Amino acid sequence: MKNYPAEPYKIKVVEPIAMTTREQREAYMKKAGYNTFLLNSEEVYIDLLTDSGTTAMSDKQWAGLMIGDEAYAGSRNFAHLQEVVREYYGFKYVVPTHQGRGAENLLSTIMIKPGDYVPGNMYFTTTRAHQERNGATFTDIIIDEAHDSQIDLPFKGNIDLNKLQKLIDEVGADRIPYICLAVTVNLAGGQPVSMKNMREVKELCSKHGIKVMFDATRCVENAYFIKEREPEYKDATIREILKEMMSYADGCTMSGKKDCLVNIGGFLCINDDDLYQQASELVVLYEGMPSYGGLAGRDMEAMAIGITESVDFHYIQHRIAQCRYLAEKLEAAGVPIVKPVGGHAVFLDARAFLPHLDQEEFPAQVLAAELYIESGVRSMERGIISAGRDKVTGQNHKPKLELVRLTIPRRVYTYAHLDHVAEGVINLFKRREQIKGLNMVYEPKLLRFFTSRFEPKA
Ligand SMILES: Cc1ncc(COP(=O)(O)O)c(C=O)c1O
């Protein structure tokens, strides 16, 4: 066993968590329609549903809440947030939003015309939904290897420049308002993008007058991987790497609920004066004044402090180490996982875990449900259910990756909690042949993974 860094924080407040029996969990899962999103959190022992908004804030952030300036306009906490965003990310303008999808809504609405194309390094659910809602077609231009769970590459989130060039040749640059470059790529398993790739994407896009917009949700995790894997950055600080990464973008959407270390919040960053003008007019309609955008002053303060804490080397080193610790235990027991391990989660490869199930029997969905019953651990499907249906044909998208995401919240769980998670997955792996598929009995039209319901196959 390798050495893993101990927690770079100590515990000041504790939150007791539910201890349940297997019989209780079977009943809870049935009631939740075999969808882990529909469980009550009080029914969950270790909650690895998401790393979104589940962060433990620091004492400084909690203290920051007390200096919230709740003025309707011109709050001092907005001024602080703006200052921090400019300093750490380097963008000219920031428009706060209630969370990342609020920023995606603004960006897609101001930049997309019906018939446009938005290329990206694999889709993200809400991001693509906003692009499509505004009339664009999302085009996946991530490198092919990203769709293979077993290929071990340092920067598996990279954009394939040939695919980008091909799309430009086919549809014309004037039908591509921007490229959406996610750092890291959530649905590929939290895989990073190299600095070199960002630089090259920016060069190619600039040549064609196409803007580069980052989905910066997990940009600090990406910066850590660059430090570790791109030799010229080994002596650079996380903060320096982050600033350089952002210099290859014209703006970004941000879900502050991840790498800004807060429970709610997000923002849109933009350098262009005219686009900022449009965003600051639109935000009034959907979120609030451009100086609060759906957030309380205290939330903006916590987010500003969170940004400064997120670039601390020891924090981010420990976070990535926790993912690797869990992965190492699973791999040692032969459990199939996505490789290499990304920055926010360990992804189980449900196809390899349950090879006897067809994709339309929802292997990842049933695996998440069974893991909860086995161990009280809540995880999430990232496969055919999350991918939804083709907007033209109505057929299921059938992604190559059929995954269960074990997402590690920031600064919340200890290595001992992760031991419990590993034990649950390994027990399930030992009895994998007994696991049967599911039938979907309720399917909502939009983002179906949140509320769809299932029943076990006979
Ligand atoms: C890569 C990525 N982009 C965007 C979002 C949307 O952010 P939010 O949940 O804050 O709306 C998420 C949330 O999980 C995400 O992981």
CSV table of C-alpha atoms and ligand atoms in Angstrom, one decimal:
chain,number,residue,atom,x,y,z
A,1,MET,CA,0.0,0.0,0.0
A,2,LYS,CA,1.3,3.4,-0.9
A,3,ASN,CA,1.6,6.3,1.5
A,4,TYR,CA,-1.4,8.6,1.4
A,5,PRO,CA,-1.2,12.1,2.9
A,6,ALA,CA,-3.3,12.5,6.1
A,7,GLU,CA,-6.1,15.1,6.2
A,8,PRO,CA,-4.7,18.7,6.0
A,9,TYR,CA,-7.5,19.9,8.3
A,10,LYS,CA,-9.0,18.9,11.7
A,11,ILE,CA,-12.6,18.4,12.6
A,12,LYS,CA,-14.4,21.3,14.4
A,13,VAL,CA,-18.0,20.3,13.9
A,14,VAL,CA,-19.5,16.8,13.4
A,15,GLU,CA,-22.7,15.7,11.7
A,16,PRO,CA,-24.0,12.2,12.8
A,17,ILE,CA,-25.0,10.0,9.9
A,18,ALA,CA,-27.6,7.3,9.6
A,19,MET,CA,-26.8,3.6,10.4
A,20,THR,CA,-29.4,1.4,8.7
A,21,THR,CA,-30.1,-2.3,8.3
A,22,ARG,CA,-30.2,-4.2,5.1
A,23,GLU,CA,-33.9,-4.7,5.4
A,24,GLN,CA,-34.5,-1.0,5.8
A,25,ARG,CA,-32.3,-0.2,2.8
A,26,GLU,CA,-34.2,-2.7,0.6
A,27,ALA,CA,-37.5,-1.0,1.5
A,28,TYR,CA,-36.0,2.5,1.0
A,29,MET,CA,-34.6,1.6,-2.4
A,30,LYS,CA,-37.9,0.1,-3.5
A,31,LYS,CA,-39.7,3.3,-2.4
A,32,ALA,CA,-37.2,5.4,-4.3
A,33,GLY,CA,-37.9,3.5,-7.6
A,34,TYR,CA,-34.3,2.1,-7.7
A,35,ASN,CA,-33.1,5.6,-8.4
A,36,THR,CA,-30.5,6.8,-5.8
A,37,PHE,CA,-31.5,10.4,-6.5
A,38,LEU,CA,-34.9,9.6,-5.0
A,39,LEU,CA,-33.5,8.4,-1.6
A,40,ASN,CA,-33.8,10.7,1.4
A,41,SER,CA,-30.4,11.7,2.6
A,42,GLU,CA,-31.3,10.5,6.1
A,43,GLU,CA,-31.5,7.0,4.6
A,44,VAL,CA,-27.9,7.2,3.5
A,45,TYR,CA,-24.7,6.2,5.4
A,46,ILE,CA,-22.0,7.5,3.1
A,47,ASP,CA,-23.2,9.9,0.4
A,48,LEU,CA,-21.1,9.7,-2.7
A,49,LEU,CA,-23.9,10.8,-5.0
A,50,THR,CA,-22.1,13.9,-6.0
A,51,ASP,CA,-19.3,16.3,-5.1
A,52,SER,CA,-21.6,19.2,-6.0
A,53,GLY,CA,-22.5,21.4,-3.1
A,54,THR,CA,-21.5,18.7,-0.6
A,55,THR,CA,-18.2,20.4,0.5
A,56,ALA,CA,-17.4,21.0,4.1
A,57,MET,CA,-16.7,24.7,4.4
A,58,SER,CA,-13.8,26.0,6.4
A,59,ASP,CA,-14.0,28.1,9.6
A,60,LYS,CA,-12.9,31.1,7.6
A,61,GLN,CA,-15.8,30.6,5.1
A,62,TRP,CA,-18.3,30.2,7.9
A,63,ALA,CA,-16.9,33.4,9.4
A,64,GLY,CA,-17.3,35.0,6.0
A,65,LEU,CA,-21.0,34.3,6.1
A,66,MET,CA,-21.3,36.7,9.0
A,67,ILE,CA,-19.9,39.6,7.0
A,68,GLY,CA,-22.5,39.1,4.3
A,69,ASP,CA,-23.6,42.4,2.9
A,70,GLU,CA,-27.2,41.8,1.9
A,71,ALA,CA,-27.7,45.1,0.1
A,72,TYR,CA,-29.9,44.6,-3.0
A,73,ALA,CA,-27.3,46.3,-5.2
A,74,GLY,CA,-23.5,46.8,-5.1
A,75,SER,CA,-22.8,44.4,-2.2
A,76,ARG,CA,-19.2,44.5,-0.9
A,77,ASN,CA,-19.1,40.7,-1.1
A,78,PHE,CA,-19.7,41.0,-4.9
A,79,ALA,CA,-16.7,43.4,-5.0
A,80,HIS,CA,-14.7,40.8,-3.1
A,81,LEU,CA,-15.7,38.0,-5.4
A,82,GLN,CA,-14.9,40.1,-8.5
A,83,GLU,CA,-11.5,40.9,-7.1
A,84,VAL,CA,-10.7,37.3,-6.3
A,85,VAL,CA,-12.0,36.0,-9.7
A,86,ARG,CA,-9.9,38.6,-11.5
A,87,GLU,CA,-6.8,37.7,-9.4
A,88,TYR,CA,-7.1,33.9,-9.6
A,89,TYR,CA,-8.8,33.3,-12.9
A,90,GLY,CA,-7.8,36.5,-14.8
A,91,PHE,CA,-11.1,37.2,-16.5
A,92,LYS,CA,-12.4,40.8,-16.9
A,93,TYR,CA,-16.0,40.4,-15.9
A,94,VAL,CA,-17.9,38.0,-13.6
A,95,VAL,CA,-21.6,37.6,-13.4
A,96,PRO,CA,-22.7,35.6,-10.3
A,97,THR,CA,-25.4,32.9,-10.8
A,98,HIS,CA,-27.2,30.6,-8.4
A,99,GLN,CA,-25.1,27.7,-9.6
A,100,GLY,CA,-23.3,26.5,-12.8
A,101,ARG,CA,-26.4,25.9,-14.9
A,102,GLY,CA,-27.5,29.5,-14.3
A,103,ALA,CA,-24.3,30.5,-16.0
A,104,GLU,CA,-24.8,27.9,-18.8
A,105,ASN,CA,-28.2,29.3,-19.4
A,106,LEU,CA,-26.8,32.9,-19.8
A,107,LEU,CA,-23.9,31.8,-22.0
A,108,SER,CA,-26.0,29.5,-24.3
A,109,THR,CA,-28.8,32.1,-24.7
A,110,ILE,CA,-26.5,35.0,-25.6
A,111,MET,CA,-24.1,33.1,-27.9
A,112,ILE,CA,-26.2,30.4,-29.7
A,113,LYS,CA,-28.4,30.9,-32.7
A,114,PRO,CA,-30.7,28.0,-33.9
A,115,GLY,CA,-28.7,25.8,-36.3
A,116,ASP,CA,-25.4,26.4,-34.6
A,117,TYR,CA,-22.9,23.7,-33.5
A,118,VAL,CA,-21.2,23.6,-30.1
A,119,PRO,CA,-18.3,21.2,-30.0
A,120,GLY,CA,-17.0,20.0,-26.6
A,121,ASN,CA,-14.9,17.4,-24.9
A,122,MET,CA,-17.7,15.0,-24.1
A,123,TYR,CA,-21.1,16.3,-23.0
A,124,PHE,CA,-22.2,17.3,-19.6
A,125,THR,CA,-26.0,16.8,-18.9
A,126,THR,CA,-27.1,20.4,-18.1
A,127,THR,CA,-24.6,22.0,-20.4
A,128,ARG,CA,-25.8,20.1,-23.4
A,129,ALA,CA,-29.4,20.5,-22.4
A,130,HIS,CA,-28.9,24.4,-22.5
A,131,GLN,CA,-27.1,24.3,-25.8
A,132,GLU,CA,-29.9,22.2,-27.4
A,133,ARG,CA,-32.6,24.3,-25.9
A,134,ASN,CA,-31.1,27.2,-27.7
A,135,GLY,CA,-31.1,25.4,-31.0
A,136,ALA,CA,-27.5,24.1,-31.2
A,137,THR,CA,-26.2,20.6,-31.9
A,138,PHE,CA,-23.6,19.4,-29.5
A,139,THR,CA,-20.7,17.7,-31.2
A,140,ASP,CA,-18.3,15.5,-29.2
A,141,ILE,CA,-14.7,16.1,-30.2
A,142,ILE,CA,-12.9,14.5,-27.3
A,143,ILE,CA,-10.1,12.1,-28.2
A,144,ASP,CA,-11.4,8.6,-29.0
A,145,GLU,CA,-9.5,7.0,-26.1
A,146,ALA,CA,-11.7,8.9,-23.6
A,147,HIS,CA,-14.5,6.6,-24.5
A,148,ASP,CA,-12.5,3.5,-23.5
A,149,SER,CA,-12.5,3.0,-19.7
A,150,GLN,CA,-9.3,0.9,-19.8
A,151,ILE,CA,-6.9,3.1,-21.7
A,152,ASP,CA,-4.5,4.8,-19.3
A,153,LEU,CA,-3.5,8.2,-20.6
A,154,PRO,CA,-2.3,11.2,-18.6
A,155,PHE,CA,-4.7,13.7,-20.4
A,156,LYS,CA,-7.7,11.7,-21.4
A,157,GLY,CA,-9.9,14.8,-21.5
A,158,ASN,CA,-8.0,16.3,-24.4
A,159,ILE,CA,-9.7,17.7,-27.5
A,160,ASP,CA,-8.9,15.9,-30.8
A,161,LEU,CA,-7.8,18.9,-32.9
A,162,ASN,CA,-8.5,16.9,-36.1
A,163,LYS,CA,-12.1,16.4,-35.0
A,164,LEU,CA,-12.4,20.1,-34.4
A,165,GLN,CA,-10.9,21.0,-37.7
A,166,LYS,CA,-13.2,18.6,-39.5
A,167,LEU,CA,-16.3,20.1,-37.9
A,168,ILE,CA,-15.1,23.6,-38.9
A,169,ASP,CA,-14.6,22.4,-42.5
A,170,GLU,CA,-18.0,20.7,-42.5
A,171,VAL,CA,-20.3,23.4,-41.0
A,172,GLY,CA,-18.2,26.5,-41.2
A,173,ALA,CA,-16.7,28.6,-38.4
A,174,ASP,CA,-19.6,31.0,-38.5
A,175,ARG,CA,-21.9,28.3,-37.2
A,176,ILE,CA,-19.7,27.5,-34.2
A,177,PRO,CA,-20.2,30.3,-31.7
A,178,TYR,CA,-17.9,28.8,-29.2
A,179,ILE,CA,-16.2,25.6,-28.1
A,180,CYS,CA,-17.1,24.3,-24.7
A,181,LEU,CA,-13.9,22.9,-23.1
A,182,ALA,CA,-14.4,21.2,-19.8
A,183,VAL,CA,-11.6,21.0,-17.3
A,184,THR,CA,-11.7,18.2,-16.0
A,185,VAL,CA,-14.2,16.1,-18.0
A,186,ASN,CA,-16.8,14.8,-15.5
A,187,LEU,CA,-18.4,12.1,-17.7
A,188,ALA,CA,-15.1,10.7,-18.9
A,189,GLY,CA,-14.2,10.0,-15.3
A,190,GLY,CA,-12.8,13.3,-14.2
A,191,GLN,CA,-10.1,13.2,-16.8
A,192,PRO,CA,-7.9,16.3,-17.2
A,193,VAL,CA,-6.9,18.4,-20.3
A,194,SER,CA,-3.2,19.3,-20.8
A,195,MET,CA,-2.0,22.8,-20.9
A,196,LYS,CA,-0.6,22.0,-24.4
A,197,ASN,CA,-4.0,21.0,-25.6
A,198,MET,CA,-5.7,24.1,-24.2
A,199,ARG,CA,-3.0,26.2,-25.9
A,200,GLU,CA,-3.5,24.5,-29.3
A,201,VAL,CA,-7.3,24.6,-29.1
A,202,LYS,CA,-7.1,28.3,-28.4
A,203,GLU,CA,-4.7,28.9,-31.4
A,204,LEU,CA,-6.9,26.9,-33.8
A,205,CYS,CA,-10.1,28.6,-32.6
A,206,SER,CA,-8.5,32.1,-32.8
A,207,LYS,CA,-7.6,31.4,-36.4
A,208,HIS,CA,-11.2,30.8,-37.2
A,209,GLY,CA,-12.7,33.5,-34.9
A,210,ILE,CA,-14.3,30.9,-32.6
A,211,LYS,CA,-14.5,31.7,-28.9
A,212,VAL,CA,-13.2,29.2,-26.3
A,213,MET,CA,-15.4,28.9,-23.2
A,214,PHE,CA,-14.3,26.7,-20.4
A,215,ASP,CA,-16.5,24.7,-18.2
A,216,ALA,CA,-14.2,25.5,-15.3
A,217,THR,CA,-16.2,23.5,-12.7
A,218,ARG,CA,-13.2,21.3,-11.7
A,219,CYS,CA,-10.4,23.6,-12.9
A,220,VAL,CA,-8.3,23.2,-9.7
A,221,GLU,CA,-8.2,19.5,-10.0
A,222,ASN,CA,-7.2,19.9,-13.6
A,223,ALA,CA,-4.4,22.2,-12.5
A,224,TYR,CA,-3.1,19.6,-10.1
A,225,PHE,CA,-2.9,17.0,-12.8
A,226,ILE,CA,-0.9,19.4,-15.0
A,227,LYS,CA,1.5,20.0,-12.2
A,228,GLU,CA,1.9,16.2,-11.8
A,229,ARG,CA,2.0,15.1,-15.4
A,230,GLU,CA,3.3,18.0,-17.6
A,231,PRO,CA,7.0,18.2,-16.8
A,232,GLU,CA,7.4,21.9,-17.5
A,233,TYR,CA,4.9,22.7,-14.8
A,234,LYS,CA,6.3,20.5,-12.0
A,235,ASP,CA,7.7,23.5,-10.1
A,236,ALA,CA,4.8,25.9,-10.8
A,237,THR,CA,2.2,26.5,-8.1
A,238,ILE,CA,-1.4,25.5,-8.5
A,239,ARG,CA,-2.3,29.1,-8.6
A,240,GLU,CA,0.1,29.9,-11.4
A,241,ILE,CA,-1.1,26.9,-13.5
A,242,LEU,CA,-4.7,27.9,-13.0
A,243,LYS,CA,-4.1,31.4,-14.2
A,244,GLU,CA,-2.3,30.2,-17.3
A,245,MET,CA,-5.1,27.7,-18.1
A,246,MET,CA,-7.7,30.4,-18.0
A,247,SER,CA,-5.6,32.6,-20.3
A,248,TYR,CA,-6.5,30.2,-23.1
A,249,ALA,CA,-10.2,30.9,-22.6
A,250,ASP,CA,-12.5,33.9,-23.5
A,251,GLY,CA,-14.7,33.1,-20.6
A,252,CYS,CA,-16.0,30.3,-18.5
A,253,THR,CA,-19.0,28.9,-16.7
A,254,MET,CA,-18.4,27.9,-13.2
A,255,SER,CA,-20.3,25.7,-10.7
A,256,GLY,CA,-18.9,27.1,-7.5
A,257,LYS,CA,-20.4,24.0,-5.7
A,258,LYS,CA,-17.3,22.1,-6.8
A,259,ASP,CA,-13.9,23.7,-6.9
A,260,CYS,CA,-14.9,26.9,-5.3
A,261,LEU,CA,-15.7,24.9,-2.1
A,262,VAL,CA,-19.2,26.2,-1.4
A,263,ASN,CA,-22.6,24.6,-1.0
A,264,ILE,CA,-24.3,26.9,-3.5
A,265,GLY,CA,-23.2,29.4,-6.1
A,266,GLY,CA,-21.7,29.8,-9.6
A,267,PHE,CA,-20.7,32.4,-12.1
A,268,LEU,CA,-20.1,33.3,-15.7
A,269,CYS,CA,-16.8,34.9,-16.6
A,270,ILE,CA,-16.4,36.9,-19.8
A,271,ASN,CA,-13.7,39.1,-21.3
A,272,ASP,CA,-15.7,40.5,-24.2
A,273,ASP,CA,-17.4,43.9,-23.4
A,274,ASP,CA,-20.4,43.3,-25.6
A,275,LEU,CA,-21.1,39.8,-24.4
A,276,TYR,CA,-20.8,40.9,-20.8
A,277,GLN,CA,-23.4,43.6,-21.5
A,278,GLN,CA,-25.8,41.1,-22.9
A,279,ALA,CA,-25.1,38.7,-20.0
A,280,SER,CA,-25.6,41.4,-17.4
A,281,GLU,CA,-29.0,42.3,-19.0
A,282,LEU,CA,-30.2,38.7,-19.2
A,283,VAL,CA,-29.1,37.8,-15.6
A,284,VAL,CA,-31.7,40.3,-14.3
A,285,LEU,CA,-34.4,38.2,-15.9
A,286,TYR,CA,-33.3,34.8,-14.6
A,287,GLU,CA,-31.2,35.3,-11.5
A,288,GLY,CA,-31.1,38.9,-10.1
A,289,MET,CA,-29.0,42.0,-10.3
A,290,PRO,CA,-25.6,41.6,-12.0
A,291,SER,CA,-24.1,42.2,-8.6
A,292,TYR,CA,-25.7,39.2,-6.9
A,293,GLY,CA,-27.2,36.9,-9.6
A,294,GLY,CA,-29.3,34.7,-7.4
A,295,LEU,CA,-26.9,34.6,-4.5
A,296,ALA,CA,-27.0,36.1,-1.0
A,297,GLY,CA,-24.1,38.4,-0.2
A,298,ARG,CA,-22.8,35.8,2.3
A,299,ASP,CA,-22.8,33.1,-0.4
A,300,MET,CA,-20.6,35.3,-2.6
A,301,GLU,CA,-18.3,35.9,0.4
A,302,ALA,CA,-17.9,32.2,1.1
A,303,MET,CA,-17.2,31.5,-2.6
A,304,ALA,CA,-14.5,34.3,-2.7
A,305,ILE,CA,-12.8,32.7,0.3
A,306,GLY,CA,-13.3,29.2,-1.2
A,307,ILE,CA,-11.5,30.2,-4.4
A,308,THR,CA,-8.5,31.3,-2.4
A,309,GLU,CA,-8.5,28.1,-0.3
A,310,SER,CA,-8.9,25.8,-3.3
A,311,VAL,CA,-5.4,26.5,-4.7
A,312,ASP,CA,-3.7,25.3,-1.6
A,313,PHE,CA,-1.4,22.4,-2.6
A,314,HIS,CA,-2.0,20.3,0.4
A,315,TYR,CA,-5.8,20.5,0.1
A,316,ILE,CA,-5.8,19.5,-3.6
A,317,GLN,CA,-3.1,16.8,-3.1
A,318,HIS,CA,-5.2,15.2,-0.4
A,319,ARG,CA,-8.3,15.3,-2.4
A,320,ILE,CA,-6.8,13.5,-5.4
A,321,ALA,CA,-5.1,11.0,-3.0
A,322,GLN,CA,-8.5,10.1,-1.5
A,323,CYS,CA,-9.7,9.1,-5.0
A,324,ARG,CA,-6.6,7.1,-5.6
A,325,TYR,CA,-6.9,5.4,-2.2
A,326,LEU,CA,-10.4,4.1,-2.9
A,327,ALA,CA,-9.4,3.1,-6.5
A,328,GLU,CA,-6.4,1.1,-5.3
A,329,LYS,CA,-8.5,-0.9,-2.9
A,330,LEU,CA,-11.0,-1.7,-5.6
A,331,GLU,CA,-8.4,-2.6,-8.2
A,332,ALA,CA,-6.6,-4.9,-5.8
A,333,ALA,CA,-9.9,-6.9,-5.6
A,334,GLY,CA,-10.2,-7.0,-9.3
A,335,VAL,CA,-13.2,-4.6,-9.5
A,336,PRO,CA,-13.3,-2.9,-13.0
A,337,ILE,CA,-12.9,0.9,-12.8
A,338,VAL,CA,-12.2,3.7,-15.2
A,339,LYS,CA,-8.5,4.3,-15.7
A,340,PRO,CA,-6.6,6.5,-14.9
A,341,VAL,CA,-8.5,7.6,-11.7
A,342,GLY,CA,-9.7,11.2,-12.2
A,343,GLY,CA,-9.9,14.1,-9.8
A,344,HIS,CA,-13.3,13.9,-8.1
A,345,ALA,CA,-14.5,10.3,-8.2
A,346,VAL,CA,-13.9,6.7,-8.8
A,347,PHE,CA,-16.0,5.3,-11.6
A,348,LEU,CA,-17.1,1.7,-11.7
A,349,ASP,CA,-17.3,0.2,-15.2
A,350,ALA,CA,-20.7,-1.3,-15.0
A,351,ARG,CA,-20.5,-3.2,-18.3
A,352,ALA,CA,-17.4,-5.1,-17.2
A,353,PHE,CA,-18.9,-5.5,-13.7
A,354,LEU,CA,-22.1,-6.9,-15.0
A,355,PRO,CA,-21.3,-8.4,-18.4
A,356,HIS,CA,-24.4,-10.6,-18.4
A,357,LEU,CA,-26.7,-7.5,-18.6
A,358,ASP,CA,-27.6,-5.7,-21.8
A,359,GLN,CA,-27.2,-1.9,-21.8
A,360,GLU,CA,-31.0,-1.5,-22.0
A,361,GLU,CA,-31.3,-3.4,-18.8
A,362,PHE,CA,-29.5,-0.5,-17.2
A,363,PRO,CA,-26.4,-2.1,-15.6
A,364,ALA,CA,-25.1,1.1,-14.0
A,365,GLN,CA,-28.5,2.0,-12.6
A,366,VAL,CA,-28.9,-1.4,-11.0
A,367,LEU,CA,-25.4,-1.4,-9.7
A,368,ALA,CA,-25.9,1.9,-7.9
A,369,ALA,CA,-29.1,0.6,-6.4
A,370,GLU,CA,-27.5,-2.7,-5.3
A,371,LEU,CA,-24.5,-0.9,-3.8
A,372,TYR,CA,-26.9,1.2,-1.6
A,373,ILE,CA,-28.7,-1.9,-0.4
A,374,GLU,CA,-25.4,-3.7,0.3
A,375,SER,CA,-23.7,-0.9,2.2
A,376,GLY,CA,-25.7,2.2,2.6
A,377,VAL,CA,-23.4,4.0,0.2
A,378,ARG,CA,-25.2,6.3,-2.3
A,379,SER,CA,-23.6,6.6,-5.8
A,380,MET,CA,-24.9,7.7,-9.2
A,381,GLU,CA,-25.5,6.2,-12.6
A,382,ARG,CA,-23.6,7.8,-15.5
A,383,GLY,CA,-24.5,5.7,-18.5
A,384,ILE,CA,-27.5,5.2,-20.8
A,385,ILE,CA,-30.0,6.9,-18.4
A,386,SER,CA,-27.9,10.0,-18.0
A,387,ALA,CA,-27.2,10.2,-21.7
A,388,GLY,CA,-31.0,10.6,-22.5
A,389,ARG,CA,-32.5,10.3,-25.9
A,390,ASP,CA,-31.5,11.7,-29.3
A,391,LYS,CA,-33.5,14.9,-29.8
A,392,VAL,CA,-34.3,14.0,-33.5
A,393,THR,CA,-34.8,10.2,-33.5
A,394,GLY,CA,-36.1,9.8,-29.9
A,395,GLN,CA,-33.9,6.8,-29.5
A,396,ASN,CA,-31.7,6.2,-26.4
A,397,HIS,CA,-28.2,7.6,-26.7
A,398,LYS,CA,-26.0,4.6,-26.0
A,399,PRO,CA,-22.8,5.9,-24.5
A,400,LYS,CA,-19.8,3.6,-24.6
A,401,LEU,CA,-19.2,4.3,-21.0
A,402,GLU,CA,-21.7,2.8,-18.7
A,403,LEU,CA,-20.5,3.9,-15.3
A,404,VAL,CA,-21.4,4.2,-11.6
A,405,ARG,CA,-19.8,7.3,-10.1
A,406,LEU,CA,-18.5,7.2,-6.5
A,407,THR,CA,-18.0,10.9,-6.0
A,408,ILE,CA,-15.9,12.1,-3.1
A,409,PRO,CA,-17.2,15.2,-1.4
A,410,ARG,CA,-14.5,17.8,-0.6
A,411,ARG,CA,-13.1,17.7,3.0
A,412,VAL,CA,-16.0,15.5,4.3
A,413,TYR,CA,-15.0,11.9,4.6
A,414,THR,CA,-12.0,10.1,6.0
A,415,TYR,CA,-10.0,7.2,4.7
A,416,ALA,CA,-11.9,5.0,7.1
A,417,HIS,CA,-15.1,5.9,5.4
A,418,LEU,CA,-13.5,5.0,2.1
A,419,ASP,CA,-12.6,1.6,3.5
A,420,HIS,CA,-16.3,1.0,4.2
A,421,VAL,CA,-17.1,2.0,0.6
A,422,ALA,CA,-14.5,-0.3,-0.8
A,423,GLU,CA,-15.8,-3.2,1.3
A,424,GLY,CA,-19.4,-2.7,0.0
A,425,VAL,CA,-18.3,-2.6,-3.7
A,426,ILE,CA,-16.1,-5.7,-3.2
A,427,ASN,CA,-18.9,-7.7,-1.5
A,428,LEU,CA,-21.2,-6.8,-4.4
A,429,PHE,CA,-18.5,-7.8,-6.9
A,430,LYS,CA,-18.3,-11.2,-5.3
A,431,ARG,CA,-22.0,-11.8,-5.9
A,432,ARG,CA,-22.3,-10.0,-9.2
A,433,GLU,CA,-23.7,-12.9,-11.2
A,434,GLN,CA,-26.9,-12.8,-9.1
A,435,ILE,CA,-27.6,-9.2,-10.0
A,436,LYS,CA,-30.5,-8.8,-12.5
A,437,GLY,CA,-31.4,-5.8,-14.7
A,438,LEU,CA,-34.2,-3.2,-14.3
A,439,ASN,CA,-37.3,-2.0,-16.3
A,440,MET,CA,-37.9,1.7,-16.5
A,441,VAL,CA,-41.4,2.4,-15.4
A,442,TYR,CA,-41.4,6.2,-15.4
A,443,GLU,CA,-39.4,8.5,-17.7
A,444,PRO,CA,-39.5,12.3,-17.5
A,445,LYS,CA,-38.8,14.2,-20.7
A,446,LEU,CA,-35.8,16.3,-19.5
A,447,LEU,CA,-32.7,15.1,-17.6
A,448,ARG,CA,-34.4,11.8,-16.9
A,449,PHE,CA,-31.7,10.5,-14.5
A,450,PHE,CA,-32.9,12.7,-11.7
A,451,THR,CA,-36.5,11.4,-11.4
A,452,SER,CA,-37.0,8.3,-13.5
A,453,ARG,CA,-38.2,5.2,-11.7
A,454,PHE,CA,-37.5,1.5,-12.1
A,455,GLU,CA,-38.5,-2.0,-11.1
A,456,PRO,CA,-36.4,-5.1,-10.9
A,457,LYS,CA,-36.7,-7.5,-13.8
A,458,ALA,CA,-38.4,-10.8,-12.9
B,1,LIG,C1,-18.8,19.5,-15.5
B,1,LIG,C2,-20.0,20.2,-14.9
B,1,LIG,N1,-20.5,21.2,-15.6
B,1,LIG,C3,-21.6,21.9,-15.1
B,1,LIG,C4,-22.3,21.5,-14.0
B,1,LIG,C5,-23.5,22.2,-13.5
B,1,LIG,O1,-23.3,22.9,-12.4
B,1,LIG,P1,-24.5,23.1,-11.3
B,1,LIG,O2,-24.8,21.8,-10.7
B,1,LIG,O3,-23.9,24.0,-10.3
B,1,LIG,O4,-25.6,23.7,-12.0
B,1,LIG,C6,-21.8,20.3,-13.3
B,1,LIG,C7,-22.5,19.8,-12.1
B,1,LIG,O5,-22.4,18.7,-11.7
B,1,LIG,C8,-20.7,19.7,-13.8
B,1,LIG,O6,-20.2,18.6,-13.2
